[in-house]
Coordinates of C-alpha atoms in Angstrom, one line a residue:
M189 CA 49.4 26.7 10.1
A190 CA 46.3 27.1 7.8
H191 CA 43.0 27.6 9.5
D192 CA 39.5 26.9 8.2
L193 CA 37.6 29.6 10.1
A194 CA 34.4 29.1 8.0
T195 CA 34.1 25.4 8.9
L196 CA 34.9 26.1 12.5
L197 CA 32.2 28.7 12.8
A198 CA 29.7 26.6 11.0
T199 CA 30.2 23.8 13.5
L200 CA 29.8 26.1 16.5
R201 CA 26.8 27.9 14.8
H202 CA 24.9 24.6 14.6
S203 CA 25.9 23.2 17.9
R204 CA 23.4 21.7 20.3
A205 CA 24.5 24.1 23.0
L206 CA 23.7 27.2 20.9
A207 CA 20.5 25.6 19.8
G208 CA 19.6 25.4 23.5
K209 CA 19.9 29.2 23.7
K210 CA 17.6 29.6 20.7
D211 CA 14.9 27.8 22.8
I212 CA 14.9 30.6 25.3
A213 CA 13.1 32.7 22.8
Q214 CA 9.9 30.5 23.1
A215 CA 9.9 30.7 26.9
A216 CA 10.6 34.4 26.8
A217 CA 7.6 35.0 24.4
I218 CA 5.3 33.5 27.0
L219 CA 6.9 35.1 30.1
Q220 CA 7.8 38.5 28.6
P221 CA 6.7 41.1 31.1
T222 CA 4.3 43.8 29.9
S223 CA 5.5 46.6 32.2
P224 CA 8.5 48.6 31.1
D225 CA 9.5 48.8 34.8
A226 CA 9.6 45.0 35.1
I227 CA 12.8 43.0 35.7
R228 CA 14.6 42.5 32.4
L229 CA 14.8 38.9 31.1
G230 CA 18.2 37.8 29.6
D231 CA 20.6 38.6 32.4
D232 CA 22.5 35.8 34.3
C233 CA 20.3 36.7 37.4
A234 CA 17.1 38.6 38.0
A235 CA 18.3 41.9 39.5
I236 CA 15.7 43.2 41.9
P237 CA 16.1 46.7 43.2
D238 CA 16.5 46.6 47.0
G239 CA 17.6 49.6 49.0
D240 CA 20.9 50.9 47.9
G241 CA 21.7 47.8 45.7
Y242 CA 20.1 44.8 44.2
L243 CA 19.0 41.3 45.2
L244 CA 20.1 38.8 42.6
L245 CA 18.1 35.6 42.1
A246 CA 19.1 32.7 39.7
S247 CA 18.7 29.0 39.2
E248 CA 20.2 26.2 37.3
G249 CA 18.9 22.7 36.4
F250 CA 20.8 19.5 35.5
Q251 CA 19.5 16.7 33.3
D252 CA 19.1 13.0 34.4
S253 CA 22.1 11.8 32.2
F254 CA 24.5 14.2 33.8
V255 CA 23.2 13.7 37.3
R256 CA 23.2 9.9 37.0
S257 CA 26.8 9.7 35.5
M258 CA 28.4 12.2 37.8
P259 CA 26.2 12.6 40.9
W260 CA 28.8 14.2 43.2
F261 CA 30.0 16.6 40.5
A262 CA 26.4 17.5 39.6
G263 CA 25.8 18.5 43.2
Y264 CA 29.1 20.5 43.3
C265 CA 28.2 22.3 40.0
G266 CA 24.8 23.3 41.4
V267 CA 26.7 25.7 43.7
M268 CA 29.6 26.5 41.4
V269 CA 27.6 27.6 38.4
N270 CA 25.1 29.7 40.4
V271 CA 28.0 31.4 42.3
S272 CA 29.4 32.3 38.9
D273 CA 26.1 33.8 37.8
I274 CA 26.0 36.0 40.8
A275 CA 29.6 37.1 40.3
A276 CA 29.0 37.8 36.6
M277 CA 26.5 40.5 37.7
G278 CA 28.8 42.1 40.3
G279 CA 27.2 40.3 43.2
R280 CA 28.2 38.2 46.2
P281 CA 26.3 34.9 47.0
M282 CA 24.2 34.7 50.1
A283 CA 22.4 31.4 50.2
V284 CA 21.3 28.5 48.0
V285 CA 18.3 26.1 47.9
D286 CA 17.9 22.9 46.0
A287 CA 15.2 20.6 44.5
L288 CA 16.4 17.0 44.3
W289 CA 14.8 13.9 42.7
S290 CA 16.6 10.5 42.9
D291 CA 15.7 6.9 42.5
T292 CA 17.8 5.7 45.4
S293 CA 19.0 7.0 48.8
D294 CA 22.6 6.2 47.7
A295 CA 22.3 8.4 44.6
A296 CA 20.8 11.2 46.7
A297 CA 23.6 11.0 49.2
K298 CA 26.3 11.5 46.5
I299 CA 24.4 14.4 45.0
L300 CA 23.9 16.1 48.3
T301 CA 27.5 15.5 49.3
G302 CA 28.6 17.3 46.2
L303 CA 26.2 20.1 47.0
H304 CA 27.5 20.3 50.5
D305 CA 31.1 20.4 49.3
G306 CA 30.4 23.1 46.8
A307 CA 28.6 25.2 49.4
R308 CA 31.5 24.8 51.8
T309 CA 34.1 25.6 49.1
Y310 CA 32.4 28.8 48.1
G311 CA 31.2 29.7 51.6
V312 CA 27.5 29.8 50.7
P313 CA 25.1 28.0 53.0
V314 CA 22.4 25.7 51.7
V315 CA 19.3 26.9 53.6
G316 CA 16.5 24.6 52.4
G317 CA 14.9 23.0 49.5
H318 CA 12.9 19.9 48.3
T319 CA 14.0 16.3 48.3
N320 CA 12.3 13.2 46.8
I321 CA 14.4 10.0 46.8
R322 CA 11.6 7.7 45.6
S323 CA 11.6 9.1 42.0
T324 CA 11.9 7.3 38.8
H325 CA 14.7 9.6 37.7
N326 CA 17.7 11.6 38.9
S327 CA 17.6 15.4 38.5
L328 CA 18.7 18.5 40.4
S329 CA 17.8 22.1 40.4
V330 CA 19.6 24.7 42.5
A331 CA 18.6 28.3 43.1
I332 CA 20.8 31.0 44.6
L333 CA 20.3 34.4 46.2
G334 CA 22.9 37.1 46.2
R335 CA 23.3 40.9 46.4
A336 CA 25.1 43.5 44.4
R337 CA 25.9 47.1 45.1
H338 CA 26.7 47.9 41.5
L339 CA 25.5 45.8 38.6
L340 CA 27.3 44.2 35.8
S341 CA 24.5 43.6 33.2
S342 CA 24.1 41.9 29.9
F343 CA 22.2 45.1 28.7
D344 CA 25.0 47.7 29.2
A345 CA 27.7 47.0 26.7
Q346 CA 28.3 50.1 24.5
A347 CA 29.7 50.5 21.0
G348 CA 33.3 51.6 21.2
E349 CA 34.1 49.5 24.4
V350 CA 36.6 46.7 24.3
L351 CA 35.7 43.1 25.0
I352 CA 37.8 41.4 27.7
A353 CA 38.0 37.7 28.4
A354 CA 39.2 36.5 31.8
I355 CA 39.5 32.7 32.1
D356 CA 41.3 30.5 34.8
L357 CA 43.5 28.2 32.8
R358 CA 44.7 26.3 35.8
G359 CA 42.3 23.4 35.3
R360 CA 41.6 20.2 33.4
W361 CA 38.9 18.7 31.2
H362 CA 36.1 16.9 32.9
D363 CA 35.6 14.3 30.3
P364 CA 33.3 13.3 28.5
H365 CA 31.6 16.6 29.1
P366 CA 32.9 20.0 27.8
F367 CA 33.8 21.3 31.2
W368 CA 37.1 23.0 31.9
D369 CA 37.3 22.4 35.6
A370 CA 39.5 24.9 37.6
S371 CA 37.4 24.5 40.7
S372 CA 36.7 21.0 41.9
A373 CA 39.9 19.7 40.2
L374 CA 42.0 20.9 43.2
C375 CA 41.3 20.8 46.9
G376 CA 42.8 22.1 50.2
T377 CA 42.5 25.2 52.3
D378 CA 44.6 27.3 50.0
H379 CA 42.5 26.4 47.0
V380 CA 39.3 27.3 48.8
A381 CA 40.7 30.7 49.8
R382 CA 41.8 31.3 46.2
L383 CA 38.5 30.4 44.7
R384 CA 36.6 32.8 47.1
G385 CA 39.1 35.5 46.3
D386 CA 38.8 35.0 42.6
I387 CA 35.0 35.3 42.8
E388 CA 35.3 38.6 44.6
L389 CA 37.1 40.2 41.6
L390 CA 33.9 40.8 39.7
P391 CA 32.0 42.8 42.3
A392 CA 35.3 44.7 43.0
I393 CA 35.5 45.7 39.3
A394 CA 31.8 46.7 39.3
E395 CA 32.3 48.8 42.5
D396 CA 35.4 50.5 41.1
G397 CA 33.3 51.6 38.1
L398 CA 35.6 49.9 35.6
S399 CA 32.8 48.0 33.8
R400 CA 29.1 47.9 33.6
A401 CA 28.6 44.8 31.4
A402 CA 29.6 41.2 31.9
K403 CA 28.5 37.6 31.4
D404 CA 30.0 34.3 32.5
I405 CA 30.9 31.9 29.7
S406 CA 28.2 29.4 29.6
M407 CA 27.5 26.1 27.8
A408 CA 27.1 28.1 24.7
G409 CA 30.9 28.6 24.7
L410 CA 32.8 31.8 24.4
L411 CA 31.3 33.0 21.1
G412 CA 27.7 32.0 22.0
T413 CA 28.1 33.9 25.3
A414 CA 29.4 37.0 23.4
L415 CA 26.5 36.7 21.1
M416 CA 24.0 36.7 24.0
L417 CA 25.8 39.8 25.5
A418 CA 25.7 41.5 22.1
E419 CA 22.0 40.8 21.6
C420 CA 20.9 42.0 25.0
S421 CA 22.9 45.2 24.6
G422 CA 21.9 45.8 20.9
V423 CA 25.5 46.0 19.8
G424 CA 27.8 44.1 17.4
M425 CA 31.3 42.7 18.2
T426 CA 34.5 41.8 16.6
I427 CA 36.5 39.0 18.2
R428 CA 40.1 37.9 17.5
L429 CA 40.4 34.2 18.2
D430 CA 44.2 34.5 18.4
D431 CA 43.9 36.8 21.5
I432 CA 41.5 34.5 23.5
P433 CA 43.3 33.0 26.6
R434 CA 43.6 29.2 26.0
P435 CA 45.5 26.3 27.5
A436 CA 48.3 25.3 25.2
P437 CA 47.1 21.7 24.5
A438 CA 43.4 22.7 23.8
P439 CA 42.3 22.7 20.1
M440 CA 40.5 25.9 19.1
E441 CA 37.2 24.2 18.4
R442 CA 37.1 22.3 21.7
W443 CA 38.1 25.5 23.6
L444 CA 35.4 27.6 21.9
S445 CA 32.9 24.9 22.9
A446 CA 34.1 24.7 26.5
F447 CA 32.2 25.7 29.7
P448 CA 34.9 26.9 32.0
S449 CA 34.3 26.9 35.7
Y450 CA 35.8 30.4 35.8
G451 CA 35.4 32.3 32.7
Y452 CA 33.9 35.8 32.1
L453 CA 33.5 38.3 29.3
L454 CA 33.4 42.0 30.3
T455 CA 33.2 45.2 28.3
A456 CA 34.9 48.4 29.2
R457 CA 36.0 51.8 28.0
P458 CA 39.5 51.3 26.4
E459 CA 41.2 53.4 29.1
N460 CA 39.9 51.0 31.8
A461 CA 41.0 47.8 30.2
D462 CA 44.4 47.6 31.7
A463 CA 43.0 48.1 35.3
I464 CA 40.5 45.4 34.8
M465 CA 43.0 42.9 33.5
A466 CA 45.4 43.8 36.4
H467 CA 42.8 42.6 38.8
F468 CA 42.8 39.1 37.2
H469 CA 46.5 38.9 36.5
K470 CA 47.4 39.6 40.2
R471 CA 45.6 36.4 41.0
G472 CA 47.1 34.3 38.2
I473 CA 44.0 34.4 36.0
A474 CA 44.6 34.8 32.3
S475 CA 43.0 37.9 30.8
S476 CA 43.2 39.8 27.6
V477 CA 41.4 42.2 25.2
I478 CA 39.9 39.9 22.6
G479 CA 37.7 42.4 20.6
Q480 CA 35.6 45.4 20.5
C481 CA 31.9 46.4 20.5
N482 CA 30.4 48.3 17.6
R483 CA 27.0 49.3 16.1
T484 CA 26.7 46.5 13.4
Q485 CA 24.7 43.9 15.5
R486 CA 27.0 41.3 13.9
L487 CA 29.5 39.1 15.6
D488 CA 32.5 39.1 13.3
V489 CA 35.4 36.7 14.0
S490 CA 39.0 36.7 12.8
W491 CA 41.6 34.0 13.1
A492 CA 45.1 34.7 11.7
D493 CA 44.4 36.3 8.4
E494 CA 40.9 35.0 8.0
R495 CA 37.7 36.9 8.8
E496 CA 34.1 35.6 8.8
I497 CA 30.7 36.6 10.0
F498 CA 29.6 34.3 12.9
W499 CA 26.1 35.7 13.4
D500 CA 24.0 38.7 12.2
L501 CA 21.5 39.5 14.9
A502 CA 19.7 42.0 12.7
Q503 CA 18.8 39.1 10.4
T504 CA 18.6 36.2 12.9
P505 CA 17.8 37.0 16.6
L506 CA 19.0 34.4 19.1
M507 CA 17.0 34.8 22.2
G508 CA 14.9 37.7 21.2
F509 CA 16.1 40.0 24.1
A510 CA 17.3 42.9 22.0
P511 CA 16.6 46.3 23.7

C-alpha cells in the first residue's frame, strides 16, 4: 500500500488542535516567571516541591459547544483528563474542584452527574468549587491536586533515549469528537478497578527509576504531544508510524489526530525499555518503542519507506518553552 506521508503531515501540521498549542506561547510570554527557581511552565501539571516529593496542580477547561452537546461526558472528562495529567507526571490524584456555568438546572445536573461518576470511577473526591446555573452559556473548568514522589517531566527527555508509546486500545470512538474512549465506554466494578490500576503504572515506573520524562497524549495528537515533549526538553525525535500501537480499523490520519483516554509517551534509556513496556503489557495495554531522541531539535517521521520532517523547532518554536 502506497502512503502519502507529506500530505498526511501537512494536514496534521495545520490542524486546529496544533494551532491551539501555538497559542500557549502568547500566554506564556505574559506569565513567564522571572526567577530561575520558579515552577517551570510547559509540564502537564505545576510541580511544587513539598517535603520529600511534589504537589501537582493542574486544570482543564471545556467549551460551551462540547458541554452543551455532551453534558454528562464533559463532566466525566473533567476528572478523567485531569487524572491523566497527574499520572503523566508520576503522581497520584488527591482531590478535584470544579467551576460550572449552565443555563438550566437540568443541564447542570447532567454535568455534575458526569463529574460525580468520574470522581467515583477514579477514586478522587470532589471537594468544592463554584456553581452558577443562571448563566447564558454552559462551560466547565476542573482543577486537580495530586502528589508525586518522583517526577516524570516534559523537561527531562535526553538524546539517545528511546520514545515509548503506551495506549489502551480497548475502547471506541466518541463521535463526532476525536476521542478514543477506553474509560467511560465500559462500566462495572471490574472496570473501575482496572482503570485505577492502569493509572498507577505511571507513578510506579517513575518510582522504579525507569523513566524521567513523559507526557499524556493530548488533543494535539501523538505527533503534537511528541513535539511538545521535544521542545520542552530541547531535543529532536525520530518517530516510526508503523510502530505506533493502533486499533486495526483506525486510519492513520484519524489515529494521529486522536485524543485517547489512556495514552502516554515516555522516554527511557534503551536498557529500560523492555521493563517499562512489561508494566503496560501485564495489564493488557499496548506499548512499543516508536522512535528515539536525538540532538537535532527536529521531529522526523517515517512511514514504510517514506521519511519527512514534521517540524523543525530550531526554525519554528511551538510553545516557546525550550530550555
